[in-house]
Tab-separated table of C-alpha atoms in Angstrom:
chain	number	residue	atom	x	y	z
A	1	MET	CA	-54.019	198.216	105.239
A	2	SER	CA	-54.795	201.432	107.160
A	3	ASP	CA	-52.484	204.430	107.094
A	4	THR	CA	-52.023	204.110	110.870
A	5	LEU	CA	-50.855	200.512	110.618
A	6	MET	CA	-48.499	201.306	107.741
A	7	ARG	CA	-47.067	204.268	109.680
A	8	GLN	CA	-46.538	202.190	112.809
A	9	TRP	CA	-44.919	199.375	110.867
A	10	GLN	CA	-42.527	201.796	109.165
A	11	MET	CA	-41.741	203.360	112.540
A	12	LEU	CA	-40.800	199.957	113.985
A	13	ARG	CA	-38.463	199.428	111.038
A	14	LEU	CA	-36.755	202.769	111.688
A	15	ILE	CA	-35.990	202.044	115.337
A	16	PRO	CA	-32.454	200.581	115.728
A	17	ARG	CA	-31.311	197.862	118.078
A	18	HIS	CA	-29.706	198.866	121.410
A	19	PRO	CA	-27.186	200.432	122.049
A	20	SER	CA	-28.066	202.606	119.029
A	21	LYS	CA	-31.133	204.797	119.436
A	22	ILE	CA	-33.294	207.276	117.542
A	23	SER	CA	-35.074	210.341	118.909
A	24	THR	CA	-38.743	211.135	118.341
A	25	THR	CA	-37.705	214.173	116.290
A	26	GLN	CA	-35.590	211.969	114.023
A	27	LEU	CA	-38.477	209.513	113.742
A	28	ILE	CA	-40.906	212.273	112.710
A	29	HIS	CA	-38.504	213.526	110.007
A	30	SER	CA	-37.778	210.008	108.719
A	31	LEU	CA	-41.477	209.120	108.618
A	32	ALA	CA	-42.188	212.352	106.748
A	33	ASP	CA	-39.506	211.447	104.198
A	34	ASP	CA	-41.365	208.156	103.678
A	35	GLY	CA	-44.697	209.938	103.202
A	36	PHE	CA	-46.120	209.535	106.729
A	37	LYS	CA	-46.843	212.893	108.362
A	38	THR	CA	-47.548	212.781	112.099
A	39	THR	CA	-47.362	214.917	115.236
A	40	PRO	CA	-45.104	214.459	118.285
A	41	ARG	CA	-48.171	213.650	120.422
A	42	THR	CA	-49.370	210.936	118.019
A	43	LEU	CA	-45.904	209.481	117.690
A	44	GLN	CA	-45.423	209.328	121.456
A	45	ARG	CA	-48.804	207.628	121.834
A	46	ASP	CA	-47.839	205.038	119.199
A	47	LEU	CA	-44.512	204.363	120.901
A	48	THR	CA	-46.137	203.924	124.296
A	49	ARG	CA	-48.697	201.450	122.950
A	50	LEU	CA	-46.198	199.486	120.885
A	51	SER	CA	-43.712	199.250	123.753
A	52	ALA	CA	-46.361	197.331	125.692
A	53	VAL	CA	-46.304	194.661	122.955
A	54	TYR	CA	-42.768	194.791	121.590
A	55	PRO	CA	-39.453	194.977	123.510
A	56	LEU	CA	-38.908	198.691	122.860
A	57	LEU	CA	-36.740	200.727	125.215
A	58	CYS	CA	-36.824	204.454	125.921
A	59	ASP	CA	-33.615	206.128	127.065
A	60	ASP	CA	-34.943	209.087	129.069
A	61	ARG	CA	-31.725	209.923	130.903
A	62	ASP	CA	-31.336	213.097	128.880
A	63	LYS	CA	-33.105	214.909	126.088
A	64	PRO	CA	-33.820	214.243	123.345
A	65	TYR	CA	-35.110	210.851	124.470
A	66	GLY	CA	-33.986	207.921	122.365
A	67	TRP	CA	-35.864	204.764	121.393
A	68	SER	CA	-34.353	201.398	120.516
A	69	TRP	CA	-35.182	197.723	120.300
A	70	SER	CA	-33.886	195.612	123.167
A	71	ALA	CA	-30.450	194.195	122.352
A	72	ASP	CA	-31.715	190.613	122.648
A	73	ALA	CA	-35.129	191.169	121.062
A	74	ASN	CA	-36.309	188.500	118.658
A	75	VAL	CA	-36.313	189.371	114.982
A	76	HIS	CA	-39.745	190.261	113.595
A	77	GLU	CA	-39.947	189.893	109.828
A	78	VAL	CA	-42.701	190.419	107.287
A	79	PRO	CA	-42.585	188.218	105.321
A	80	GLY	CA	-41.245	185.648	107.767
A	81	ILE	CA	-37.791	184.170	107.278
A	82	ASP	CA	-37.863	181.057	105.049
A	83	SER	CA	-35.806	177.901	105.474
A	84	ASP	CA	-33.287	178.844	102.752
A	85	THR	CA	-32.560	182.189	104.408
A	86	ALA	CA	-32.403	180.514	107.818
A	87	LEU	CA	-29.874	178.023	106.436
A	88	ALA	CA	-27.711	180.872	105.110
A	89	PHE	CA	-27.723	182.607	108.514
A	90	TYR	CA	-26.916	179.340	110.314
A	91	LEU	CA	-23.919	178.592	108.069
A	92	ALA	CA	-22.777	182.215	108.277
A	93	GLU	CA	-22.689	182.012	112.068
A	94	LYS	CA	-20.696	178.788	111.971
A	95	HIS	CA	-18.122	179.741	109.373
A	96	LEU	CA	-17.913	183.542	109.270
A	97	GLU	CA	-17.432	184.062	113.001
A	98	PRO	CA	-13.615	184.215	112.741
A	99	MET	CA	-13.873	186.889	110.032
A	100	LEU	CA	-16.371	189.209	111.706
A	101	PRO	CA	-15.774	191.637	114.588
A	102	ARG	CA	-17.272	190.597	117.917
A	103	THR	CA	-19.598	193.625	117.872
A	104	THR	CA	-20.981	192.548	114.496
A	105	MET	CA	-21.538	188.975	115.693
A	106	LYS	CA	-23.315	190.301	118.768
A	107	ARG	CA	-25.626	192.488	116.676
A	108	LEU	CA	-26.422	189.550	114.389
A	109	GLY	CA	-27.219	187.343	117.393
A	110	PRO	CA	-31.034	187.758	117.158
A	111	HIS	CA	-30.952	186.812	113.457
A	112	PHE	CA	-28.873	183.720	114.219
A	113	ARG	CA	-31.265	182.670	116.995
A	114	ARG	CA	-34.270	183.183	114.744
A	115	ALA	CA	-32.620	181.118	111.997
A	116	LYS	CA	-32.126	178.219	114.428
A	117	GLU	CA	-35.762	178.448	115.507
A	118	VAL	CA	-36.950	178.263	111.898
A	119	LEU	CA	-34.727	175.266	111.096
A	120	ASP	CA	-35.690	173.438	114.285
A	121	GLN	CA	-39.394	174.092	113.696
A	122	ALA	CA	-39.217	172.802	110.123
A	123	ASP	CA	-37.739	169.528	111.343
A	124	ALA	CA	-40.050	169.307	114.339
A	125	ASP	CA	-43.052	169.377	112.009
A	126	LYS	CA	-41.750	166.189	110.406
A	127	GLY	CA	-40.739	164.540	113.671
A	128	ASN	CA	-37.070	164.537	112.650
A	129	PRO	CA	-33.966	165.584	114.589
A	130	ALA	CA	-32.946	169.207	114.083
A	131	TRP	CA	-31.524	169.856	110.599
A	132	ARG	CA	-28.564	171.741	112.070
A	133	ASN	CA	-27.491	168.556	113.830
A	134	LYS	CA	-27.142	166.788	110.474
A	135	VAL	CA	-24.675	169.043	108.645
A	136	ARG	CA	-20.950	169.537	109.282
A	137	VAL	CA	-18.132	171.216	107.321
A	138	LEU	CA	-14.683	169.619	107.541
A	139	HIS	CA	-11.297	170.823	106.314
A	140	ARG	CA	-8.525	168.846	104.677
A	141	GLY	CA	-5.539	167.775	106.765
A	142	PRO	CA	-5.060	167.284	110.512
A	143	GLY	CA	-7.168	169.417	112.812
A	144	LEU	CA	-4.562	172.024	113.675
A	145	LYS	CA	-5.663	174.467	116.340
A	146	THR	CA	-6.199	178.075	115.325
A	147	PRO	CA	-3.810	180.395	117.220
A	148	ALA	CA	-5.452	182.910	119.545
A	149	ILE	CA	-5.659	186.550	118.477
A	150	VAL	CA	-5.679	189.386	121.012
A	151	PRO	CA	-9.301	190.665	120.828
A	152	GLU	CA	-8.236	194.311	120.878
A	153	VAL	CA	-5.847	193.642	117.990
A	154	GLN	CA	-8.588	192.070	115.875
A	155	THR	CA	-10.914	194.999	116.563
A	156	ALA	CA	-8.207	197.540	115.666
A	157	VAL	CA	-7.370	195.762	112.404
A	158	TYR	CA	-11.019	195.603	111.338
A	159	ASN	CA	-11.579	199.266	112.209
A	160	ALA	CA	-8.469	200.346	110.322
A	161	LEU	CA	-9.584	198.436	107.227
A	162	LEU	CA	-13.097	199.855	107.516
A	163	ARG	CA	-11.958	203.452	108.037
A	164	ASN	CA	-8.964	203.250	105.681
A	165	ARG	CA	-6.541	204.296	108.435
A	166	ARG	CA	-2.999	203.271	109.328
A	167	LEU	CA	-2.211	200.849	112.141
A	168	ASP	CA	0.374	201.204	114.897
A	169	VAL	CA	1.463	197.621	115.617
A	170	HIS	CA	3.839	195.810	117.960
A	171	TYR	CA	4.728	192.556	116.213
A	172	LEU	CA	6.539	189.475	117.471
A	173	ARG	CA	8.387	187.848	114.598
A	174	ARG	CA	8.770	184.086	114.520
A	175	GLY	CA	11.633	182.863	116.693
A	176	GLU	CA	12.211	186.230	118.371
A	177	VAL	CA	11.528	187.300	121.954
A	178	ASP	CA	11.198	191.075	121.535
A	179	THR	CA	8.459	192.803	119.573
A	180	LYS	CA	9.144	195.255	116.769
A	181	HIS	CA	7.196	198.430	116.095
A	182	TYR	CA	5.619	198.986	112.668
A	183	GLU	CA	3.373	201.584	111.106
A	184	LEU	CA	1.196	199.676	108.667
A	185	ASN	CA	-1.045	200.524	105.728
A	186	PRO	CA	-3.676	197.731	105.893
A	187	LEU	CA	-4.675	196.722	102.361
A	188	GLY	CA	-6.637	193.503	102.925
A	189	LEU	CA	-7.340	190.616	105.269
A	190	VAL	CA	-7.144	186.981	104.179
A	191	LEU	CA	-8.128	183.893	106.180
A	192	LYS	CA	-6.241	180.808	105.013
A	193	ASP	CA	-5.956	177.451	106.746
A	194	GLY	CA	-7.026	178.929	110.072
A	195	LEU	CA	-4.539	181.825	109.952
A	196	PHE	CA	-5.353	185.512	109.441
A	197	TYR	CA	-2.948	187.328	107.147
A	198	LEU	CA	-2.936	191.117	106.974
A	199	VAL	CA	-1.837	192.242	103.525
A	200	CYS	CA	-0.104	195.554	104.118
A	201	SER	CA	2.727	197.948	103.392
A	202	MET	CA	4.915	199.682	105.976
A	203	TRP	CA	5.245	203.422	106.507
A	204	ASP	CA	5.577	205.022	103.042
A	205	TYR	CA	7.195	202.027	101.343
A	206	GLU	CA	5.351	200.216	98.540
A	207	ASP	CA	6.623	196.680	99.268
A	208	ILE	CA	3.696	194.382	100.077
A	209	ARG	CA	4.083	192.372	103.288
A	210	LEU	CA	2.123	189.609	104.996
A	211	LEU	CA	1.733	189.745	108.783
A	212	THR	CA	-0.261	187.242	110.833
A	213	LEU	CA	-2.707	188.667	113.347
A	214	HIS	CA	-1.844	186.165	116.094
A	215	ARG	CA	1.724	187.545	116.234
A	216	MET	CA	0.492	191.091	116.835
A	217	GLN	CA	0.877	191.802	120.538
A	218	ALA	CA	-0.803	195.236	120.350
A	219	ALA	CA	-2.427	197.382	117.673
A	220	SER	CA	-4.142	200.762	117.542
A	221	VAL	CA	-5.782	202.761	114.771
A	222	MET	CA	-3.948	205.927	113.786
A	223	ASP	CA	-5.570	209.121	112.579
A	224	ILE	CA	-3.531	208.933	109.379
A	225	PRO	CA	-5.094	207.857	106.046
A	226	CYS	CA	-3.871	204.551	104.660
A	227	THR	CA	-1.727	204.880	101.527
A	228	ALA	CA	-1.912	202.015	99.041
A	229	PRO	CA	0.657	201.269	96.321
A	230	ASP	CA	-0.385	202.371	92.846
A	231	ASN	CA	-2.785	199.939	91.112
A	232	PHE	CA	-2.846	197.536	94.070
A	233	ASP	CA	-5.635	194.955	93.804
A	234	LEU	CA	-6.157	192.304	96.472
A	235	ASP	CA	-7.468	189.636	94.066
A	236	SER	CA	-4.541	190.142	91.685
A	237	TYR	CA	-2.165	189.879	94.626
A	238	ILE	CA	-3.719	186.569	95.695
A	239	GLU	CA	-3.631	185.226	92.125
A	240	SER	CA	0.087	186.017	91.952
A	241	GLY	CA	0.680	183.178	94.425
A	242	GLU	CA	2.164	185.273	97.224
A	243	LEU	CA	-0.161	183.726	99.787
A	244	ASP	CA	1.004	180.301	98.593
A	245	PHE	CA	4.574	181.416	99.367
A	246	ALA	CA	5.712	182.077	95.813
A	247	VAL	CA	9.104	180.829	94.657
A	248	GLY	CA	8.858	181.981	91.042
A	249	GLY	CA	6.247	182.958	88.504
A	250	SER	CA	3.951	180.884	86.337
A	251	ILE	CA	5.310	177.488	85.177
A	252	LYS	CA	4.219	174.644	82.914
A	253	LEU	CA	4.040	171.573	85.125
A	254	LYS	CA	4.428	168.144	83.548
A	255	ALA	CA	4.172	165.061	85.740
A	256	ARG	CA	3.442	161.357	85.559
A	257	ILE	CA	0.593	160.589	87.944
A	258	SER	CA	-1.300	157.514	89.063
A	259	ASN	CA	-4.876	156.762	88.103
A	260	GLN	CA	-6.102	157.801	91.589
A	261	VAL	CA	-4.460	161.212	91.305
A	262	ALA	CA	-5.838	161.621	87.777
A	263	ILE	CA	-9.384	161.023	89.037
A	264	HIS	CA	-8.820	163.670	91.702
A	265	LEU	CA	-7.579	166.197	89.124
A	266	GLN	CA	-10.390	165.426	86.686
A	267	GLU	CA	-12.803	166.619	89.356
A	268	ARG	CA	-10.647	169.537	90.545
A	269	PRO	CA	-8.313	170.723	87.745
A	270	LEU	CA	-5.159	172.696	88.497
A	271	HIS	CA	-5.866	175.163	85.677
A	272	GLU	CA	-8.278	175.626	82.792
A	273	ASP	CA	-5.571	174.484	80.335
A	274	GLN	CA	-4.936	171.220	82.222
A	275	THR	CA	-4.658	168.055	80.102
A	276	LEU	CA	-4.488	164.414	81.181
A	277	THR	CA	-3.134	161.843	78.710
A	278	GLU	CA	-3.461	158.157	79.573
A	279	CYS	CA	-0.351	155.957	79.310
A	280	ASP	CA	-0.212	152.276	78.338
A	281	ASP	CA	0.335	151.192	81.950
A	282	GLY	CA	-2.721	153.068	83.278
A	283	ASP	CA	-0.818	156.104	84.573
A	284	TYR	CA	-1.453	159.584	83.173
A	285	ILE	CA	0.678	162.461	81.968
A	286	LEU	CA	-0.449	165.708	83.569
A	287	GLU	CA	0.301	169.011	81.871
A	288	SER	CA	-0.937	172.266	83.364
A	289	THR	CA	-0.074	175.886	84.003
A	290	THR	CA	0.394	176.660	87.679
A	291	GLN	CA	2.178	179.039	90.024
A	292	ASP	CA	5.660	178.086	91.240
A	293	THR	CA	5.082	178.113	95.008
A	294	ASN	CA	6.024	176.236	98.141
A	295	GLU	CA	2.337	175.365	98.465
A	296	LEU	CA	2.631	173.496	95.124
A	297	ARG	CA	5.613	171.543	96.442
A	298	TRP	CA	3.826	170.544	99.656
A	299	TRP	CA	0.792	169.484	97.655
A	300	LEU	CA	2.800	167.359	95.198
A	301	LEU	CA	4.830	165.760	97.977
A	302	GLY	CA	1.592	164.784	99.693
A	303	PHE	CA	0.909	162.309	96.871
A	304	GLY	CA	4.197	160.500	97.546
A	305	SER	CA	5.201	157.994	94.851
A	306	ASN	CA	1.911	158.557	93.006
A	307	VAL	CA	3.467	161.651	91.366
A	308	GLU	CA	6.715	161.936	89.382
A	309	VAL	CA	7.629	165.483	88.348
A	310	LEU	CA	8.998	165.562	84.769
A	311	LYS	CA	9.171	169.290	84.031
A	312	PRO	CA	10.373	171.921	84.722
A	313	SER	CA	13.792	170.297	85.039
A	314	GLU	CA	14.707	172.520	88.002
A	315	LEU	CA	11.669	171.304	89.922
A	316	ARG	CA	12.427	167.676	89.027
A	317	GLU	CA	15.991	168.140	90.306
A	318	GLU	CA	14.649	169.644	93.524
A	319	PHE	CA	12.293	166.679	94.063
A	320	TRP	CA	15.118	164.219	93.306
A	321	LYS	CA	17.194	165.815	96.104
A	322	ILE	CA	14.240	165.672	98.484
A	323	SER	CA	13.692	161.975	97.724
A	324	GLN	CA	17.401	161.257	98.346
A	325	GLN	CA	17.273	163.083	101.668
A	326	MET	CA	14.144	161.145	102.680
A	327	HIS	CA	15.784	157.885	101.663
A	328	THR	CA	18.773	158.698	103.863
A	329	THR	CA	16.542	159.677	106.775
A	330	TYR	CA	14.432	156.522	106.629
A	331	SER	CA	17.488	154.281	106.049
A	332	GLU	CA	19.046	155.291	109.354
A	333	GLU	CA	18.508	152.888	112.245
């Protein structure tokens, strides 16, 4: 490969996508850092020739002039994108969109389009329908609609997390009609069951709070550094069960379960110490460490009469009361 071709290829790699741009002076310095020495005249000649072939734009409204790829330019890769990479981009577009800022999704648009082209072409060669029309991802439970988030709020939250800055937020608490003002230290963002939870602290307090983004009516990034509680770790916080609406700490759950539930838990254990002991009548005794949370209660109740809680005794008593209340409710005419 000639030095000219290598220089031109490296130059194309250095040029950003619109609206970002790079000046010819910056290009010359960057090329020199990569071992390609050139003159302004040669560089300008290369840019002029390449812009006749590739969708390159020159912003000549003021000096220094800036060069960029067109915002909707196709992605040019060497080596070309393979089907595995295309699949990853396709799934990322489908399932990461709620997590990513709109500006990021827009910048990734050419990569997503190229991924679809690669997948469609691979299937077209075999005379089959497009691969992306054959795969779907479903979630457990009824298809509850995701609440809308004010776009400016989402952008502010992402920027605050990225820049490690505080947030000024107007928040509408559940069941109230007037918003409340908070100064938040954003510590993490968690997407669970279609809801965005901002893990944060308020002002200079160290108590960890959970606020949903869809209840934020307005948010702006403050020019104040975010202060995190000592030794805070997002993964440890999640493991503590707070996002499952913790009631207590870790417990040893013991329950009598049906064969169908046992099969489910053999495939997806509650904990690494889980044991299942078969009874004479075909049921099983489940014993496992788990977090004492409301999420655990909702999950167990979902199995109905296929689960009988034996221990802890407090949890068994709680389920007995629930069953009595349900019996009363369903006994009424």
